[in-house]
Amino acid sequence: MLCVGRLGGFGARAAALPPRWAGQGSLQAGIRARRVSTSWSPVGAAFNVKPQGSRLDLFGERRGLFGVPELSAPEGFRIAQEEALRKTELLVDRACSTPPGPQTVLIFDELSDSLCRVADLADFVKIAHPEPAFREAAEEACRSIGTMVEKLNTNVDLYQSLQKLLADKKLVDSLDPETRRVAELFMFDFEISGIHLDKEKRKRAVDLNVKILDLSSTFLMGTNFPNKIEKHLLPEHIRHNFTSAGDHIIIDGLHAEAPDDLVREAAYKIFLYPNAGQLKCLEELLSSRDLLAKLVGYSTFSHRALQGTIAKNPETVMQFLEKLSDKLSERTLKDFAMIREMKMKLNPQNSEVMPWDPPYYSGVIRAERYNIEPSLCCPFFSLGACMEGLNILLNRLLGISLYAEQPAKGEVWSEDVRKLAVVHEAEGLLGYIYCDFFQRADKPHQDCHFTIRGGRLKEDGDYQLPVVVLMLNLPRSSRSSPTLLTPGMMENLFHEMGHAMHSMLGRTRYQHVTGTRCPTDFAEVPSILMEYFANDYRVVNQFARHYQTGQPLPKTMMSRLCESKKVCAAADMQLQVFYATLDQIYHGKHPLRNSTTDILKETQEKFYGLPYVPNTAWQLRFSHLVGYGAKYYSYLMSRAVASMVWKECFLQDPFNRAAGERYRREMLAHGGGREPMLMVEAVMTVLIQSCPHRTTNRHKQAMRWLRDDLV
């Protein structure tokens, strides 16, 4: 998952990723490019040993988070944001006084970079740092920078400086394609922010954007907040499955894999019991988004959000989802019948399939049908072996190696965070990945990629190296074994590394479109593509070894595991269609025809098929409504694109270096600097050209190919 940044416009093209970072002076001295380092060590070994904590350094200075000296203490965020805001004033004056030309775009991008380098870093720290003081300081920095971004997006003088460039046809024709696209993207951000409005309405747009930022933050926190119930209300024999707190039982999740039907039912009903404050927050968030969209000239928030995406508009998205649902419906019914049969076999007294049943019973069916229990694969997937597997794959495919590097004192926020240098065999150091992989108290339970600093070509000719964080929630090693991954965890690791490689290899001139700063329905393509490699035995056989015996993972075991994933796959995808449709309706025409819960009930029964459970409100746990608002369909569309890339480039040989270079050149290298549909079409050229109706709308044809490829 890309942790989607909250900022638009000068907050960068945060279409499917996270944070950014900032500054002037010493902030720019954070992470420097190096071609050679004697401190680099093999990546596999680094992840199969316990962290040693910070190395003993009696005389070295404390560098601060990510090597930024100011961030050795929470107060440093105030210094960082003040420096960024001072630099912003200078750059705004410079942009407004510079004659229109390519330099205008460079100044705009530097302005974006200055703000993003604070906001991105703070956006990560506010949710991941173990110390409350750091989290609070980062939260304040996010709000301060976010408010400035919205003001810049409605700054008329700044807008006019860019308009002068784009209104001059001769100047526009002289721009290279990437510079022209970045200029157009900045102009687009002005337009969707209401630059065309009068002064009073522009201020209203800024106020609405700031309100949306605050509501988003509040709602996101509420999605993970546990519910509690008095002990005596739960049957005594299931209480031990949950955490006790005095006279109460704490329910902090759905316990979807619990074998006891009653445990899953209780968890579902209690965890999803509606919270009045969270419900009000969601209603205000959806309403505010709709007001903003209408204020700046769009009929719905979805129409505004989907500008510039592969899908282009909500009508295309809904057509995609409805036709996909139709194609899945028969197979989904068969999946539910299979689940019902298994439930009847194990629990004859109550065989009706309920929403808490599919994850558990589909697992039981997989294990029975294929004689495979995913946990039996864990000894073959030590974290170190998986990291070495990624290293082998990336080296053979793209000429990239991962090296562990010892972080400086104060550079990381937890002693078990590992720092990786990403090195190309010919181009040298490409950037850094901080790996925050292990569980700890108060850490969000989600796997994410965060951009900390985007890559860009600086005025002095050096390239600003990208810096990212990969956050997972893996178990720690024990005395007797290293960290062992389930097949699902291994797949997630590959997925997140796909995002990281997009960030490392999207070597654009401008940070505004670097790496994952691209439309959301394209940003998930590289990560989902990596899942195909994670499920190919030719790849897995390179690294999957039993941590004790060194025995390779048997091919039959891997084959059964892959085949087992097809069990109930239609029902799983149908669930995603339901989520995506619900997201579209919530961000569609307002006022909503019913309450968000009534809409959930209707949509669930129409697009999923299992009954709604009274007094539950799953939408209040739907965290993607924040970062992926009106764009949840992106997972399905990106999966379709990734499937086609896999078949086109890697199915025959997952280590094909020529195909890897083509993939980098045609897709990864552009970041968001090229129209996403052009990149998709480049991969789909053979299919599109083979279509007998080549005179039809190419966009509609591409949508049809994508939908059909999914099923």
C-alpha angles and dihedrals in degrees: 000000000000111000097228116227116235098223131089131191108011087013085075132246094306096175100143110352146070145252140341139205145227165204160074134268111003091010087069089054092068109104117007130198117256130179098198134023128181089202095067115111136181111290099221096057092047092063098045096059129074114257113261094209121235112339116249106268111164096172105029119103123242106257101196131229113335089358094296106138095209091058096067084101135027091251088068091078090065090052091047095050092046091052091048092049092048090051089047091059091052093047093048090053090047093049092050094049099042117097110248115272142097089310089066091063092046091053091048090051093048088051090051091047093051091055097039094052089063099035096046095048092045092047089060098041094051091065104027110038112101093217117081092212091059092046093051094047090049091049090054091048090052091052094046095049092041091055091050091050092054091049091051091050088061098039105125096198091052091047092051092053089059094040090058089058097047093043091059105083093192092053093045091051089053093057120097114244096258094049091048092050092049090050090050091048091053089049090049090054090053091051098049089047092059103256088154092061127096120264096266094050092046089056089049089053091051091049091049092050092051090047090051090052091053094045091048092053092048094046093048092054090049094054091070099037111119124235124223136207134190111267096234091062092064123071107259095233094063100042093092089067090070138052117268124217112179109294092351139079117221118219111194101166147004098271086216095172097050110124093216110087091208093055091053092045093050093047092048095049096043100040091047096043105129120260112209094214093049091047092052090048092053093047091051092046093052092043093049092050090051092048091050093049092050092045092057095043110271126122092222139007089247091060089053095044096049097054109122096013128121090255093046097196142022093251089064091046093052092046089050092050097043094049091044089051091051091052092049099043100089094046091045091055089051090051092052090047089053091049091048091052092051092047091050089051093052100031111024093172093066117021100157110121111238130186092261092057110067100071093051101038094043086056091051091050092049092051093047098043097044100027089234131130110191092218089065087069094056097089088059093052107062110165091244092053092049092050090050088050090055089048092053093047095047092046095052095040102039108007091250128140129192119218128186114234128192109244119227123250110291093006095115131047097222130031093235094059111113125209120216128195113212109214130184118210092235106016098047125213112015101176147294135282120198109205113210095177109148135084120254138161116288093007113137113257097233139095111238146163117220127192109220096174129005124223121248142154108259126216092254091058096253119123117240103231118232119241123198141170125222111202122195134159105230126160116256123248119266133216090266103039145020121247106298121203129212115228088258092054090048090052091049090051090054090046094055092044087057089061091047093053090050088056094046096046101037089095098176125162090236127055089210088077102024122136112320094007090109137099112309095236089059099037093071093054098086092046095048090045088060089059088065090056090048090057098046114098092211087064099036092049089064093068115007104109130153105258092225106034103024089231113153119242106269113249091227091057092051092046092052090047092052093045091049090060089069090065109106090352091139092054090048091052091044088057089055090050088054092051092047093048092049089052091052093049093048089053095040130083116350144243086051113238091234141004117294088252094052089049089050090053094049094044094046093052093045101041103027107025102218119111123263112246112230118243094022128113110190090173090071088065094045097112092174089073085081105049098021100037108164088356107078088111085072092088092059095043093045090049090055092050092046090051091055093047089051093051093043099045115015113021093092095044121005090195096052103141094195090053090047091053090047090051091050093046098045101036121006098044095059099057102183093330094102133051105270094223090057090057091047092048090049088061094040096046094112093050095045093047091049092056112108091217099060092149092066122097106294093211092055090046091052091049090052093051091048094049094046093047091058093061 
